[in-house]
XYZ file of C-alpha atoms in Angstrom:
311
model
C -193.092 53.865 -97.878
C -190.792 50.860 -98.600
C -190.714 47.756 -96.451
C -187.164 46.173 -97.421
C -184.230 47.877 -96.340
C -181.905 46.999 -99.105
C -184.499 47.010 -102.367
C -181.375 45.638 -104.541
C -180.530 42.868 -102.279
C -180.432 39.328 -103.345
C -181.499 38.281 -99.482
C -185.079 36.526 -99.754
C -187.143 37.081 -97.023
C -190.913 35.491 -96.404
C -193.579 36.986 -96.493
C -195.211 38.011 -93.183
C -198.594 39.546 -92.579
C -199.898 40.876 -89.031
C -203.470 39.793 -89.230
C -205.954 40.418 -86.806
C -209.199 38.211 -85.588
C -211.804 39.190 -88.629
C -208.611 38.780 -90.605
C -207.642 42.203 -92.103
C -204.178 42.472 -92.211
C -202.409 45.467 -90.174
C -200.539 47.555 -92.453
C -198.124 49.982 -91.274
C -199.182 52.710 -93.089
C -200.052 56.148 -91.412
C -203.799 56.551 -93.317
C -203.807 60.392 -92.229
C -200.748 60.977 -93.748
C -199.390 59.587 -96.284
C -201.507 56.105 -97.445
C -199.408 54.177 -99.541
C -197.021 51.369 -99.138
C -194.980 49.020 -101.605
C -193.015 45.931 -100.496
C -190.935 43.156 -102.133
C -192.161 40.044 -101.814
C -190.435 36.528 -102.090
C -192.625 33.832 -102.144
C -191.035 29.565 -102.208
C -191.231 26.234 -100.647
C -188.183 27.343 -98.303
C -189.746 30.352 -96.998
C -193.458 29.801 -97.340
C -195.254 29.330 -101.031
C -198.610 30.725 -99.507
C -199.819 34.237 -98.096
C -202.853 33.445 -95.515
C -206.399 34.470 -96.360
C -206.891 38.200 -95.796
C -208.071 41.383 -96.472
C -207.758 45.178 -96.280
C -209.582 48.222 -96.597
C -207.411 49.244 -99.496
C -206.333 48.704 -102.881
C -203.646 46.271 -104.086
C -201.545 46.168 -106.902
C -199.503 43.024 -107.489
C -196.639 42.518 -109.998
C -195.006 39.442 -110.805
C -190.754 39.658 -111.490
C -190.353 35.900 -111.153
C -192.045 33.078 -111.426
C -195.964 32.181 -111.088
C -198.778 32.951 -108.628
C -201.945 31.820 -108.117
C -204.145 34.154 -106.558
C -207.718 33.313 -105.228
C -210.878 34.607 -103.679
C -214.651 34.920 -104.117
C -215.086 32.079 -106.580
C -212.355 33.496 -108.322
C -208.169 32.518 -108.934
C -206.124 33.741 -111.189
C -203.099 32.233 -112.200
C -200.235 35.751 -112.543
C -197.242 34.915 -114.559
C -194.053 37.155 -115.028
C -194.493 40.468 -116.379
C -198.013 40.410 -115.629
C -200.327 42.611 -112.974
C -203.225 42.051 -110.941
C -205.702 44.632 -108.949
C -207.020 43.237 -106.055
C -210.117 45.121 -104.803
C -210.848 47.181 -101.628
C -212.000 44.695 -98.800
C -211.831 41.322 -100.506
C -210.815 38.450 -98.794
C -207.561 36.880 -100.912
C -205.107 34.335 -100.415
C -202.505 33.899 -103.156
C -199.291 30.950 -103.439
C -196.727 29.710 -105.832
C -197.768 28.094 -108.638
C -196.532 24.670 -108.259
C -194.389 25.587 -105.370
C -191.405 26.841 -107.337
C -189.554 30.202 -106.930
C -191.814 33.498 -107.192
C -190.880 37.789 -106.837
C -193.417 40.459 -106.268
C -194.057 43.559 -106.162
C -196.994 44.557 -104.049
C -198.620 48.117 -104.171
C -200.919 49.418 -101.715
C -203.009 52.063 -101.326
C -205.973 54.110 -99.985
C -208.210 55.718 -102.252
C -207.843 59.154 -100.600
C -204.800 59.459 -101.909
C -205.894 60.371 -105.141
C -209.919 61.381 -103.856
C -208.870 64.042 -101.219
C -211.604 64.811 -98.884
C -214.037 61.963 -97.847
C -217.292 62.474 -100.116
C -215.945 64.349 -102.821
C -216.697 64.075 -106.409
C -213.993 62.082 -107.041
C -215.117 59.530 -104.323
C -218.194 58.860 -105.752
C -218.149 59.061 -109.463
C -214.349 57.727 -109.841
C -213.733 54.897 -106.868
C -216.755 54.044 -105.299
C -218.406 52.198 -108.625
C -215.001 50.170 -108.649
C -215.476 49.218 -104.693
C -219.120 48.211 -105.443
C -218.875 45.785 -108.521
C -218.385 41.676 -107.726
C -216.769 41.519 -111.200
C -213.568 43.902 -110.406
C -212.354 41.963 -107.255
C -209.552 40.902 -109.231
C -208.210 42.656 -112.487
C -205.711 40.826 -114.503
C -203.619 42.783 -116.985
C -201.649 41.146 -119.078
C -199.193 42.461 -121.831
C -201.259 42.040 -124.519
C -202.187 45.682 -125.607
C -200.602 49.456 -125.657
C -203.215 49.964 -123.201
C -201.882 47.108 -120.461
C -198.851 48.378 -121.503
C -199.366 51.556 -120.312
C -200.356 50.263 -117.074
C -197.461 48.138 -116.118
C -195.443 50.908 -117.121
C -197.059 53.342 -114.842
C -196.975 50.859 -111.576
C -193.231 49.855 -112.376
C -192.796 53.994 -112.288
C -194.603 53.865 -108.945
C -192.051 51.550 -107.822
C -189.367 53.206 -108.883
C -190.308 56.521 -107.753
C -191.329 55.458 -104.027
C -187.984 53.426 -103.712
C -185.701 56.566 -104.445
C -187.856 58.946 -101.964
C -186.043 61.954 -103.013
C -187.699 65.198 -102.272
C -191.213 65.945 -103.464
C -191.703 61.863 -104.186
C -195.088 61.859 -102.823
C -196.468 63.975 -105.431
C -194.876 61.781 -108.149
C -196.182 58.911 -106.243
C -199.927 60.047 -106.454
C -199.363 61.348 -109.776
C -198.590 58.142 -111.304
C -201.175 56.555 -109.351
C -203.913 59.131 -110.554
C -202.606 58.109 -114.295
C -203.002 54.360 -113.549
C -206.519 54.758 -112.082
C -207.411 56.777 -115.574
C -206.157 54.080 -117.616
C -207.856 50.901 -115.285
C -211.156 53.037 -115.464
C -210.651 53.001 -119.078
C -209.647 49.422 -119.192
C -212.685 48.205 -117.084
C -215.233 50.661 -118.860
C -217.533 47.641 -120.361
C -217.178 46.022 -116.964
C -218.403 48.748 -114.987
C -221.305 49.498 -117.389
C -222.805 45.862 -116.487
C -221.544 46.360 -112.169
C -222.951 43.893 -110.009
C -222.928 44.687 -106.465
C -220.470 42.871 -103.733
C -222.373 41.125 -101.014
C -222.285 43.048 -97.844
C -223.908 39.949 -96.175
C -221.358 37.257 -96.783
C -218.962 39.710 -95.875
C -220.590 39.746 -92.470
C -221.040 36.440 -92.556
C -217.530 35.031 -93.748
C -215.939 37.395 -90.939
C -218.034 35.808 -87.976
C -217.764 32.156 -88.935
C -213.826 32.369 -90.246
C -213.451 34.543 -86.604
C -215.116 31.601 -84.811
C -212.766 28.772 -86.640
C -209.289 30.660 -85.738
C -211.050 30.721 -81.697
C -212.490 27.060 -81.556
C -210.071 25.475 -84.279
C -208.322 23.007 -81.167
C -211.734 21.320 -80.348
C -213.888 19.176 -82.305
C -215.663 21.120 -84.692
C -218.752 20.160 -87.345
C -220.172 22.358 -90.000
C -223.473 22.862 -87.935
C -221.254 24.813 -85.164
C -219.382 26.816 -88.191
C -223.215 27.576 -89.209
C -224.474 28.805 -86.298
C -221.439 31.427 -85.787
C -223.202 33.243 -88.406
C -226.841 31.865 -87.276
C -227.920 30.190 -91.248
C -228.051 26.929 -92.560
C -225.378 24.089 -93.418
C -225.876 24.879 -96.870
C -225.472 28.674 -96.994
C -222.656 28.341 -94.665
C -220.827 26.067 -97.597
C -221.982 28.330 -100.148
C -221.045 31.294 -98.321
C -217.598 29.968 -98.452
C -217.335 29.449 -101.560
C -218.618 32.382 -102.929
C -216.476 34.339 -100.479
C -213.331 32.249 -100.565
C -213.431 29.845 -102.652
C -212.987 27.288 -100.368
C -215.022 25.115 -98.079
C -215.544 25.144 -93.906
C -213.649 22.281 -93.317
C -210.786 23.141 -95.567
C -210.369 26.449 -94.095
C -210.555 24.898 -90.772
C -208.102 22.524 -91.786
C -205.755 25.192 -93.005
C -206.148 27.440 -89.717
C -205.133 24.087 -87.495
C -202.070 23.448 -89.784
C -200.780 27.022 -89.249
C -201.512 26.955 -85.486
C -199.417 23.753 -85.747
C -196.608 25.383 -87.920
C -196.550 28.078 -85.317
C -196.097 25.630 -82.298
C -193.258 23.390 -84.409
C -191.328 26.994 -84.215
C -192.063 28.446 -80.742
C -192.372 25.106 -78.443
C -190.176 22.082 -77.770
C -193.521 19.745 -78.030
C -193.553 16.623 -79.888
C -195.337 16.120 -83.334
C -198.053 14.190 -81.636
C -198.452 16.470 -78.771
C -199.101 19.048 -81.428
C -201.387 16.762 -83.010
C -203.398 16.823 -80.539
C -203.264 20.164 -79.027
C -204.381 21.641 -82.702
C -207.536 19.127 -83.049
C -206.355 17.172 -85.530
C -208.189 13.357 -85.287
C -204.490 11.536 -85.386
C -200.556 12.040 -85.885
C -200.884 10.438 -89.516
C -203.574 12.345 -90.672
C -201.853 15.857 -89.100
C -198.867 14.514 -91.368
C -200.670 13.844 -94.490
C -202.370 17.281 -94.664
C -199.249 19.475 -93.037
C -197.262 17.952 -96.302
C -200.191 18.963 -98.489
C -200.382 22.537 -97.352
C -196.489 23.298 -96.129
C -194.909 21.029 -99.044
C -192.862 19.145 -96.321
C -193.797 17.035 -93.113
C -193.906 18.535 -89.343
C -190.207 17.250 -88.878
C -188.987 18.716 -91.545
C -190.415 21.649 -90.782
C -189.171 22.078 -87.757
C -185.724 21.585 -88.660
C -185.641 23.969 -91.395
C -187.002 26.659 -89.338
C -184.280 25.855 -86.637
C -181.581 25.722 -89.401
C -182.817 29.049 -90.921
């Protein structure tokens, strides 16, 4: 399934996620079906240089045609330069943006793994994709090419690509047959990895998805870390660790970044003033909303504003 009408076109569109409260992004893909996607992706300062934090329960596949990325999660970021692929793991909270804010094209693969498994508990479940779902070290994958085997990969995801934007007749088989060769030769490539797995925490999980749901609903009032903490009922310090371990990040940054793109969103759809905004999004004063809107956006409110009403 192909999200870009012309594939060959030069016109750069943003990326733009549906996400819902606990954050997993809504993909339009029919999972009885037919469960794969892939999408081009253009990421800048001009159309957005960052994808918000979220998650899905399938896997990702993410190569880079231009530029840099810098993907993160789970104490975790990888820095993905052109030519270069990254797996991104069933379920994991992610966030990824331009390296330095310049120009960056992607490819983005996704898909579930019944695809290639078949029926729900089959052999294939358990012995080939559920030990890759389960271990903390294979929520990202980086493959660089750097060996015959990496080489091998790329090769097979650029044929996925190719094969899913033609469609012709009988695509879908082509489409899972690739796939089925890439998962042989990442099973390969992560062998040592998997032979030392270390579990993914169900718990912060849980946890990550009740606090982050209870920022995005209370981000406009005054907020302190012991409220965050109490979404999930623990402690100031495991709710700080919890972030970090789960997104790298900290409560009050993420809070930060949910007010700024509450405010981004009202600069677009209302005719209220840059302090009104301000206010309405919890932010302690007009200077400071400033200062941190330029950090995260790369441009002040104003300017935002008018380049959204220009484009």
């Amino acid at each position: 399934m192909l999200l870009e009408t012309d594939f060959n076109s030069n016109r750069e569109e943003k990326v733009v996620l549906e996400i819902d409260r606990e954050q997993q992004e809504k993909l339009p893909i029919d999972m009885s079906s037919f469960p794969f996607m892939f999408k081009k992706n253009v990421l800048d300062e001009k159309l957005g240089n960052t994808v918000p934090w979220h998650w899905h329960n399938v896997f990702e596949l993410n190569y880079v045609l231009e530029g840099e990325l810098l993907w993160k999660t789970h104490d975790s970021a990888n820095i993905v330069r052109k030519g270069e692929l990254l797996f991104v793991n069933n379920g994991v909270h992610h966030t990824c943006m331009t390296e330095g804010g310049n120009h960056c094209v992607y490819y983005t693969i996704l898909f579930d793994m019944h695809l290639l498994s078949g029926m729900y508990n089959s052999v294939f479940e358990e012995k080939y994709f559920l030990p890759v779902m389960r271990n903390e070290d294979l929520i990202f994958w980086h493959v660089k090419p750097d060996s015959l085997l990496h080489l091998r990969i790329i090769e097979n995801v650029l044929n996925v690509v190719e094969t899913g934007r033609e469609e012709t007749f009988g695509y879908e088989f082509k489409v899972r047959e690739l796939l089925g060769n890439f998962w042989l030769l990442f099973l390969q490539d992560t062998e040592k990895v998997r032979e030392n797995a270390v579990p993914r925490s169900a718990a912060d999980l849980e946890r990550l998805t009740l606090m982050t749901r209870f920022i995005r609903d209370h981000c406009t009032e005054k907020l302190t870390l012991e409220d965050v903490a109490s979404a999930a009922d623990i402690s100031t310090r495991e709710c700080t660790r919890c972030f970090r371990r789960g997104l790298n990040s900290s409560p009050i940054v993420y809070l930060t970044q949910t007010r700024v793109r509450l405010a981004a969103q009202m600069l677009t759809e209302t005719t209220k003033s840059v302090i009104e905004i301000s206010e309405d999004c919890g932010f302690s004063s007009p200077s400071y909303f400033s200062k941190v809107f330029r950090e995260i956006m790369a441009c002040t409110p104003k300017d935002y504003r008018a380049q959204k009403a220009v484009g």
